[in-house]
Amino acid sequence: MELTGPPAPGSAVRAGRGAAPRPERSAAIAENTAGQPAEAPDHENAPGPAGAAGAPDPGPVGRVKPCRLIRLEQHIDPRGSLSVVESGMTVDFAIERVYYMHGQAASSPPRGLHGHRTLEQLVIAVHGGFSISLDDGFRRATYRLDEPGAGLYIGPMVWRVLKDFAPDSVALVLASRHYEESDYYRDYDTFLRDARSLT
């Protein structure tokens, strides 16, 4: 995963304990520093992204809240690296649930294949790497996560597919709500109908 552009203020790599003051909230919630990847997800029967060649760019995926890569606060010294995620600072939501996926192989089927009505998430490849394809009903993008110093923010009303896992990968997910089945879209056509009804 390559993050382009300068690091967000207050979120650059830090050397040693106490090397810099803690970042303020607005500085630590990074903007989309990566732009939009070109690869589109491979949902069967999914509509093409809005904005054909020559048309205006419709913007990032996520019409409710834009999806984006977030640089994590890091402390690096001869002992190794420590990456930090804090509610209201790294991400602008309270973290209510944490889970992680592991044990996937290169031949494993995709994970995810759902959307959420209100849930917000930060997904981090704490080991190995994998791709996440996003679709908000109008625009698509695929991100490759393969280093623990950044995470992908996914907001509400975004369909996601996790795939192409490197061996022994671990995908850590920090979520804004406890598990609620009623928050899930399991059927892509239903998700697409509701996503396209948003104004």
PDB file of N, CA, C and O in Angstrom, residues 100-161:
ATOM      1  N   TYR A 100     -10.858  -9.597  14.561  1.00  0.00           N
ATOM      2  CA  TYR A 100      -9.817  -9.781  13.563  1.00  0.00           C
ATOM      3  C   TYR A 100     -10.023 -11.082  12.829  1.00  0.00           C
ATOM      4  O   TYR A 100     -10.567 -12.037  13.356  1.00  0.00           O
ATOM      5  N   MET A 101      -9.608 -11.078  11.566  1.00  0.00           N
ATOM      6  CA  MET A 101      -9.706 -12.245  10.688  1.00  0.00           C
ATOM      7  C   MET A 101      -8.312 -12.794  10.470  1.00  0.00           C
ATOM      8  O   MET A 101      -7.369 -12.026  10.237  1.00  0.00           O
ATOM      9  N   HIS A 102      -8.177 -14.107  10.547  1.00  0.00           N
ATOM     10  CA  HIS A 102      -6.883 -14.745  10.352  1.00  0.00           C
ATOM     11  C   HIS A 102      -7.116 -16.150   9.832  1.00  0.00           C
ATOM     12  O   HIS A 102      -8.238 -16.630   9.812  1.00  0.00           O
ATOM     13  N   GLY A 103      -6.057 -16.795   9.382  1.00  0.00           N
ATOM     14  CA  GLY A 103      -6.166 -18.156   8.881  1.00  0.00           C
ATOM     15  C   GLY A 103      -6.542 -18.260   7.413  1.00  0.00           C
ATOM     16  O   GLY A 103      -6.787 -19.350   6.916  1.00  0.00           O
ATOM     17  N   GLN A 104      -6.589 -17.128   6.717  1.00  0.00           N
ATOM     18  CA  GLN A 104      -6.878 -17.167   5.284  1.00  0.00           C
ATOM     19  C   GLN A 104      -5.635 -17.609   4.513  1.00  0.00           C
ATOM     20  O   GLN A 104      -4.511 -17.401   4.961  1.00  0.00           O
ATOM     21  N   ALA A 105      -5.850 -18.172   3.346  1.00  0.00           N
ATOM     22  CA  ALA A 105      -4.767 -18.535   2.436  1.00  0.00           C
ATOM     23  C   ALA A 105      -5.028 -17.859   1.101  1.00  0.00           C
ATOM     24  O   ALA A 105      -6.102 -17.291   0.877  1.00  0.00           O
ATOM     25  N   ALA A 106      -4.040 -17.921   0.217  1.00  0.00           N
ATOM     26  CA  ALA A 106      -4.204 -17.292  -1.097  1.00  0.00           C
ATOM     27  C   ALA A 106      -5.414 -17.844  -1.840  1.00  0.00           C
ATOM     28  O   ALA A 106      -6.041 -17.145  -2.636  1.00  0.00           O
ATOM     29  N   SER A 107      -5.762 -19.102  -1.568  1.00  0.00           N
ATOM     30  CA  SER A 107      -6.891 -19.734  -2.248  1.00  0.00           C
ATOM     31  C   SER A 107      -8.219 -19.545  -1.508  1.00  0.00           C
ATOM     32  O   SER A 107      -9.254 -20.045  -1.956  1.00  0.00           O
ATOM     33  N   SER A 108      -8.206 -18.849  -0.381  1.00  0.00           N
ATOM     34  CA  SER A 108      -9.435 -18.667   0.400  1.00  0.00           C
ATOM     35  C   SER A 108     -10.443 -17.830  -0.372  1.00  0.00           C
ATOM     36  O   SER A 108     -10.064 -16.894  -1.091  1.00  0.00           O
ATOM     37  N   PRO A 109     -11.745 -18.128  -0.215  1.00  0.00           N
ATOM     38  CA  PRO A 109     -12.760 -17.294  -0.876  1.00  0.00           C
ATOM     39  C   PRO A 109     -12.809 -15.911  -0.230  1.00  0.00           C
ATOM     40  O   PRO A 109     -12.343 -15.717   0.891  1.00  0.00           O
ATOM     41  N   PRO A 110     -13.375 -14.935  -0.921  1.00  0.00           N
ATOM     42  CA  PRO A 110     -13.469 -13.580  -0.374  1.00  0.00           C
ATOM     43  C   PRO A 110     -14.271 -13.535   0.927  1.00  0.00           C
ATOM     44  O   PRO A 110     -15.130 -14.383   1.174  1.00  0.00           O
ATOM     45  N   ARG A 111     -13.972 -12.526   1.740  1.00  0.00           N
ATOM     46  CA  ARG A 111     -14.721 -12.257   2.967  1.00  0.00           C
ATOM     47  C   ARG A 111     -15.501 -10.962   2.760  1.00  0.00           C
ATOM     48  O   ARG A 111     -15.340 -10.263   1.782  1.00  0.00           O
ATOM     49  N   GLY A 112     -16.323 -10.633   3.733  1.00  0.00           N
ATOM     50  CA  GLY A 112     -17.127  -9.420   3.638  1.00  0.00           C
ATOM     51  C   GLY A 112     -18.389  -9.698   2.873  1.00  0.00           C
ATOM     52  O   GLY A 112     -19.317 -10.327   3.387  1.00  0.00           O
ATOM     53  N   LEU A 113     -18.453  -9.223   1.626  1.00  0.00           N
ATOM     54  CA  LEU A 113     -19.627  -9.401   0.772  1.00  0.00           C
ATOM     55  C   LEU A 113     -20.893  -8.896   1.463  1.00  0.00           C
ATOM     56  O   LEU A 113     -21.922  -9.559   1.479  1.00  0.00           O
ATOM     57  N   HIS A 114     -20.792  -7.706   2.048  1.00  0.00           N
ATOM     58  CA  HIS A 114     -21.943  -7.097   2.702  1.00  0.00           C
ATOM     59  C   HIS A 114     -21.716  -5.591   2.812  1.00  0.00           C
ATOM     60  O   HIS A 114     -20.635  -5.084   2.545  1.00  0.00           O
ATOM     61  N   GLY A 115     -22.764  -4.902   3.217  1.00  0.00           N
ATOM     62  CA  GLY A 115     -22.700  -3.479   3.508  1.00  0.00           C
ATOM     63  C   GLY A 115     -23.337  -3.229   4.862  1.00  0.00           C
ATOM     64  O   GLY A 115     -23.944  -4.126   5.457  1.00  0.00           O
ATOM     65  N   HIS A 116     -23.200  -2.004   5.366  1.00  0.00           N
ATOM     66  CA  HIS A 116     -23.786  -1.625   6.652  1.00  0.00           C
ATOM     67  C   HIS A 116     -24.602  -0.350   6.494  1.00  0.00           C
ATOM     68  O   HIS A 116     -24.215   0.562   5.754  1.00  0.00           O
ATOM     69  N   ARG A 117     -25.691  -0.289   7.215  1.00  0.00           N
ATOM     70  CA  ARG A 117     -26.544   0.890   7.177  1.00  0.00           C
ATOM     71  C   ARG A 117     -25.913   2.063   7.919  1.00  0.00           C
ATOM     72  O   ARG A 117     -25.951   3.195   7.436  1.00  0.00           O
ATOM     73  N   THR A 118     -25.358   1.831   9.116  1.00  0.00           N
ATOM     74  CA  THR A 118     -24.836   2.935   9.935  1.00  0.00           C
ATOM     75  C   THR A 118     -23.421   2.700  10.455  1.00  0.00           C
ATOM     76  O   THR A 118     -22.786   3.634  10.918  1.00  0.00           O
ATOM     77  N   LEU A 119     -22.926   1.478  10.394  1.00  0.00           N
ATOM     78  CA  LEU A 119     -21.633   1.142  10.992  1.00  0.00           C
ATOM     79  C   LEU A 119     -20.480   1.850  10.293  1.00  0.00           C
ATOM     80  O   LEU A 119     -20.466   1.981   9.074  1.00  0.00           O
ATOM     81  N   GLU A 120     -19.506   2.279  11.099  1.00  0.00           N
ATOM     82  CA  GLU A 120     -18.241   2.804  10.608  1.00  0.00           C
ATOM     83  C   GLU A 120     -17.134   1.865  11.058  1.00  0.00           C
ATOM     84  O   GLU A 120     -17.202   1.294  12.145  1.00  0.00           O
ATOM     85  N   GLN A 121     -16.100   1.716  10.233  1.00  0.00           N
ATOM     86  CA  GLN A 121     -15.019   0.793  10.548  1.00  0.00           C
ATOM     87  C   GLN A 121     -13.670   1.365  10.138  1.00  0.00           C
ATOM     88  O   GLN A 121     -13.582   2.157   9.203  1.00  0.00           O
ATOM     89  N   LEU A 122     -12.639   0.910  10.840  1.00  0.00           N
ATOM     90  CA  LEU A 122     -11.261   1.117  10.417  1.00  0.00           C
ATOM     91  C   LEU A 122     -10.651  -0.267  10.279  1.00  0.00           C
ATOM     92  O   LEU A 122     -10.677  -1.057  11.224  1.00  0.00           O
ATOM     93  N   VAL A 123     -10.126  -0.585   9.093  1.00  0.00           N
ATOM     94  CA  VAL A 123      -9.564  -1.905   8.807  1.00  0.00           C
ATOM     95  C   VAL A 123      -8.054  -1.754   8.646  1.00  0.00           C
ATOM     96  O   VAL A 123      -7.588  -0.887   7.890  1.00  0.00           O
ATOM     97  N   ILE A 124      -7.306  -2.599   9.352  1.00  0.00           N
ATOM     98  CA  ILE A 124      -5.842  -2.524   9.348  1.00  0.00           C
ATOM     99  C   ILE A 124      -5.272  -3.900   9.042  1.00  0.00           C
ATOM    100  O   ILE A 124      -5.709  -4.901   9.623  1.00  0.00           O
ATOM    101  N   ALA A 125      -4.304  -3.955   8.159  1.00  0.00           N
ATOM    102  CA  ALA A 125      -3.562  -5.194   7.924  1.00  0.00           C
ATOM    103  C   ALA A 125      -2.419  -5.224   8.941  1.00  0.00           C
ATOM    104  O   ALA A 125      -1.355  -4.665   8.701  1.00  0.00           O
ATOM    105  N   VAL A 126      -2.645  -5.853  10.080  1.00  0.00           N
ATOM    106  CA  VAL A 126      -1.601  -5.883  11.106  1.00  0.00           C
ATOM    107  C   VAL A 126      -0.512  -6.887  10.764  1.00  0.00           C
ATOM    108  O   VAL A 126       0.585  -6.839  11.321  1.00  0.00           O
ATOM    109  N   HIS A 127      -0.800  -7.805   9.836  1.00  0.00           N
ATOM    110  CA  HIS A 127       0.212  -8.734   9.341  1.00  0.00           C
ATOM    111  C   HIS A 127      -0.188  -9.178   7.945  1.00  0.00           C
ATOM    112  O   HIS A 127      -1.368  -9.387   7.657  1.00  0.00           O
ATOM    113  N   GLY A 128       0.784  -9.286   7.050  1.00  0.00           N
ATOM    114  CA  GLY A 128       0.481  -9.726   5.692  1.00  0.00           C
ATOM    115  C   GLY A 128      -0.202  -8.638   4.898  1.00  0.00           C
ATOM    116  O   GLY A 128       0.078  -7.454   5.065  1.00  0.00           O
ATOM    117  N   GLY A 129      -1.116  -9.048   4.039  1.00  0.00           N
ATOM    118  CA  GLY A 129      -1.799  -8.083   3.203  1.00  0.00           C
ATOM    119  C   GLY A 129      -3.028  -8.675   2.535  1.00  0.00           C
ATOM    120  O   GLY A 129      -3.182  -9.893   2.444  1.00  0.00           O
ATOM    121  N   PHE A 130      -3.913  -7.801   2.071  1.00  0.00           N
ATOM    122  CA  PHE A 130      -5.145  -8.201   1.395  1.00  0.00           C
ATOM    123  C   PHE A 130      -5.698  -6.981   0.686  1.00  0.00           C
ATOM    124  O   PHE A 130      -5.278  -5.845   0.930  1.00  0.00           O
ATOM    125  N   SER A 131      -6.646  -7.214  -0.201  1.00  0.00           N
ATOM    126  CA  SER A 131      -7.304  -6.137  -0.935  1.00  0.00           C
ATOM    127  C   SER A 131      -8.725  -5.964  -0.416  1.00  0.00           C
ATOM    128  O   SER A 131      -9.369  -6.930  -0.012  1.00  0.00           O
ATOM    129  N   ILE A 132      -9.204  -4.725  -0.448  1.00  0.00           N
ATOM    130  CA  ILE A 132     -10.592  -4.423  -0.095  1.00  0.00           C
ATOM    131  C   ILE A 132     -11.206  -3.655  -1.258  1.00  0.00           C
ATOM    132  O   ILE A 132     -10.746  -2.568  -1.610  1.00  0.00           O
ATOM    133  N   SER A 133     -12.255  -4.235  -1.856  1.00  0.00           N
ATOM    134  CA  SER A 133     -13.003  -3.561  -2.912  1.00  0.00           C
ATOM    135  C   SER A 133     -14.226  -2.896  -2.298  1.00  0.00           C
ATOM    136  O   SER A 133     -14.951  -3.519  -1.523  1.00  0.00           O
ATOM    137  N   LEU A 134     -14.431  -1.628  -2.634  1.00  0.00           N
ATOM    138  CA  LEU A 134     -15.521  -0.828  -2.083  1.00  0.00           C
ATOM    139  C   LEU A 134     -16.457  -0.386  -3.195  1.00  0.00           C
ATOM    140  O   LEU A 134     -16.020  -0.115  -4.318  1.00  0.00           O
ATOM    141  N   ASP A 135     -17.748  -0.272  -2.866  1.00  0.00           N
ATOM    142  CA  ASP A 135     -18.765   0.100  -3.849  1.00  0.00           C
ATOM    143  C   ASP A 135     -19.873   0.825  -3.095  1.00  0.00           C
ATOM    144  O   ASP A 135     -20.444   0.285  -2.145  1.00  0.00           O
ATOM    145  N   ASP A 136     -20.159   2.081  -3.486  1.00  0.00           N
ATOM    146  CA  ASP A 136     -21.243   2.821  -2.831  1.00  0.00           C
ATOM    147  C   ASP A 136     -22.478   2.931  -3.725  1.00  0.00           C
ATOM    148  O   ASP A 136     -23.377   3.718  -3.457  1.00  0.00           O
ATOM    149  N   GLY A 137     -22.523   2.117  -4.772  1.00  0.00           N
ATOM    150  CA  GLY A 137     -23.651   2.157  -5.695  1.00  0.00           C
ATOM    151  C   GLY A 137     -23.440   3.091  -6.859  1.00  0.00           C
ATOM    152  O   GLY A 137     -24.170   3.029  -7.851  1.00  0.00           O
ATOM    153  N   PHE A 138     -22.450   3.962  -6.753  1.00  0.00           N
ATOM    154  CA  PHE A 138     -22.136   4.909  -7.821  1.00  0.00           C
ATOM    155  C   PHE A 138     -20.672   4.837  -8.227  1.00  0.00           C
ATOM    156  O   PHE A 138     -20.338   5.030  -9.384  1.00  0.00           O
ATOM    157  N   ARG A 139     -19.809   4.596  -7.269  1.00  0.00           N
ATOM    158  CA  ARG A 139     -18.369   4.605  -7.530  1.00  0.00           C
ATOM    159  C   ARG A 139     -17.736   3.413  -6.823  1.00  0.00           C
ATOM    160  O   ARG A 139     -18.219   2.971  -5.774  1.00  0.00           O
ATOM    161  N   ARG A 140     -16.647   2.910  -7.410  1.00  0.00           N
ATOM    162  CA  ARG A 140     -15.931   1.770  -6.849  1.00  0.00           C
ATOM    163  C   ARG A 140     -14.447   2.087  -6.728  1.00  0.00           C
ATOM    164  O   ARG A 140     -13.916   2.910  -7.480  1.00  0.00           O
ATOM    165  N   ALA A 141     -13.784   1.419  -5.811  1.00  0.00           N
ATOM    166  CA  ALA A 141     -12.332   1.515  -5.688  1.00  0.00           C
ATOM    167  C   ALA A 141     -11.836   0.272  -4.972  1.00  0.00           C
ATOM    168  O   ALA A 141     -12.567  -0.335  -4.192  1.00  0.00           O
ATOM    169  N   THR A 142     -10.602  -0.105  -5.235  1.00  0.00           N
ATOM    170  CA  THR A 142      -9.969  -1.212  -4.535  1.00  0.00           C
ATOM    171  C   THR A 142      -8.677  -0.717  -3.907  1.00  0.00           C
ATOM    172  O   THR A 142      -7.870  -0.057  -4.573  1.00  0.00           O
ATOM    173  N   TYR A 143      -8.504  -1.000  -2.630  1.00  0.00           N
ATOM    174  CA  TYR A 143      -7.305  -0.650  -1.890  1.00  0.00           C
ATOM    175  C   TYR A 143      -6.544  -1.920  -1.538  1.00  0.00           C
ATOM    176  O   TYR A 143      -7.151  -2.936  -1.209  1.00  0.00           O
ATOM    177  N   ARG A 144      -5.239  -1.850  -1.574  1.00  0.00           N
ATOM    178  CA  ARG A 144      -4.392  -2.940  -1.089  1.00  0.00           C
ATOM    179  C   ARG A 144      -3.798  -2.503   0.249  1.00  0.00           C
ATOM    180  O   ARG A 144      -3.070  -1.513   0.321  1.00  0.00           O
ATOM    181  N   LEU A 145      -4.144  -3.225   1.312  1.00  0.00           N
ATOM    182  CA  LEU A 145      -3.591  -2.959   2.639  1.00  0.00           C
ATOM    183  C   LEU A 145      -2.492  -3.980   2.898  1.00  0.00           C
ATOM    184  O   LEU A 145      -2.754  -5.183   2.867  1.00  0.00           O
ATOM    185  N   ASP A 146      -1.286  -3.509   3.150  1.00  0.00           N
ATOM    186  CA  ASP A 146      -0.190  -4.452   3.364  1.00  0.00           C
ATOM    187  C   ASP A 146       0.887  -3.909   4.305  1.00  0.00           C
ATOM    188  O   ASP A 146       2.026  -4.357   4.265  1.00  0.00           O
ATOM    189  N   GLU A 147       0.535  -2.926   5.124  1.00  0.00           N
ATOM    190  CA  GLU A 147       1.451  -2.464   6.150  1.00  0.00           C
ATOM    191  C   GLU A 147       0.643  -1.933   7.327  1.00  0.00           C
ATOM    192  O   GLU A 147      -0.420  -1.348   7.141  1.00  0.00           O
ATOM    193  N   PRO A 148       1.144  -2.168   8.566  1.00  0.00           N
ATOM    194  CA  PRO A 148       0.350  -1.859   9.749  1.00  0.00           C
ATOM    195  C   PRO A 148       0.326  -0.394  10.155  1.00  0.00           C
ATOM    196  O   PRO A 148      -0.329  -0.044  11.131  1.00  0.00           O
ATOM    197  N   GLY A 149       0.990   0.473   9.412  1.00  0.00           N
ATOM    198  CA  GLY A 149       1.029   1.876   9.781  1.00  0.00           C
ATOM    199  C   GLY A 149      -0.088   2.709   9.204  1.00  0.00           C
ATOM    200  O   GLY A 149      -0.075   3.934   9.346  1.00  0.00           O
ATOM    201  N   ALA A 150      -1.076   2.084   8.575  1.00  0.00           N
ATOM    202  CA  ALA A 150      -2.207   2.819   8.016  1.00  0.00           C
ATOM    203  C   ALA A 150      -3.433   1.928   8.036  1.00  0.00           C
ATOM    204  O   ALA A 150      -3.325   0.702   8.071  1.00  0.00           O
ATOM    205  N   GLY A 151      -4.597   2.542   8.058  1.00  0.00           N
ATOM    206  CA  GLY A 151      -5.846   1.796   8.024  1.00  0.00           C
ATOM    207  C   GLY A 151      -6.785   2.397   7.009  1.00  0.00           C
ATOM    208  O   GLY A 151      -6.632   3.556   6.595  1.00  0.00           O
ATOM    209  N   LEU A 152      -7.771   1.622   6.604  1.00  0.00           N
ATOM    210  CA  LEU A 152      -8.783   2.083   5.658  1.00  0.00           C
ATOM    211  C   LEU A 152     -10.074   2.354   6.417  1.00  0.00           C
ATOM    212  O   LEU A 152     -10.649   1.444   7.027  1.00  0.00           O
ATOM    213  N   TYR A 153     -10.525   3.603   6.393  1.00  0.00           N
ATOM    214  CA  TYR A 153     -11.813   3.963   6.982  1.00  0.00           C
ATOM    215  C   TYR A 153     -12.911   3.621   5.984  1.00  0.00           C
ATOM    216  O   TYR A 153     -12.836   3.999   4.808  1.00  0.00           O
ATOM    217  N   ILE A 154     -13.940   2.895   6.459  1.00  0.00           N
ATOM    218  CA  ILE A 154     -15.110   2.558   5.642  1.00  0.00           C
ATOM    219  C   ILE A 154     -16.350   3.067   6.370  1.00  0.00           C
ATOM    220  O   ILE A 154     -16.624   2.647   7.495  1.00  0.00           O
ATOM    221  N   GLY A 155     -17.063   3.977   5.737  1.00  0.00           N
ATOM    222  CA  GLY A 155     -18.243   4.560   6.353  1.00  0.00           C
ATOM    223  C   GLY A 155     -19.508   3.783   6.030  1.00  0.00           C
ATOM    224  O   GLY A 155     -19.464   2.710   5.410  1.00  0.00           O
ATOM    225  N   PRO A 156     -20.660   4.307   6.436  1.00  0.00           N
ATOM    226  CA  PRO A 156     -21.938   3.637   6.173  1.00  0.00           C
ATOM    227  C   PRO A 156     -22.261   3.570   4.684  1.00  0.00           C
ATOM    228  O   PRO A 156     -21.751   4.341   3.877  1.00  0.00           O
ATOM    229  N   MET A 157     -23.123   2.638   4.331  1.00  0.00           N
ATOM    230  CA  MET A 157     -23.656   2.485   2.981  1.00  0.00           C
ATOM    231  C   MET A 157     -22.560   2.256   1.942  1.00  0.00           C
ATOM    232  O   MET A 157     -22.556   2.845   0.858  1.00  0.00           O
ATOM    233  N   VAL A 158     -21.633   1.368   2.281  1.00  0.00           N
ATOM    234  CA  VAL A 158     -20.578   0.956   1.361  1.00  0.00           C
ATOM    235  C   VAL A 158     -20.502  -0.565   1.380  1.00  0.00           C
ATOM    236  O   VAL A 158     -20.371  -1.168   2.446  1.00  0.00           O
ATOM    237  N   TRP A 159     -20.611  -1.173   0.211  1.00  0.00           N
ATOM    238  CA  TRP A 159     -20.454  -2.622   0.076  1.00  0.00           C
ATOM    239  C   TRP A 159     -18.964  -2.920   0.034  1.00  0.00           C
ATOM    240  O   TRP A 159     -18.206  -2.232  -0.638  1.00  0.00           O
ATOM    241  N   ARG A 160     -18.525  -3.956   0.767  1.00  0.00           N
ATOM    242  CA  ARG A 160     -17.105  -4.274   0.794  1.00  0.00           C
ATOM    243  C   ARG A 160     -16.840  -5.749   0.561  1.00  0.00           C
ATOM    244  O   ARG A 160     -17.635  -6.603   0.967  1.00  0.00           O
ATOM    245  N   VAL A 161     -15.708  -6.023  -0.105  1.00  0.00           N
ATOM    246  CA  VAL A 161     -15.248  -7.385  -0.357  1.00  0.00           C
ATOM    247  C   VAL A 161     -13.763  -7.437  -0.016  1.00  0.00           C
ATOM    248  O   VAL A 161     -12.975  -6.657  -0.557  1.00  0.00           O
TER     249      VAL A 161
END
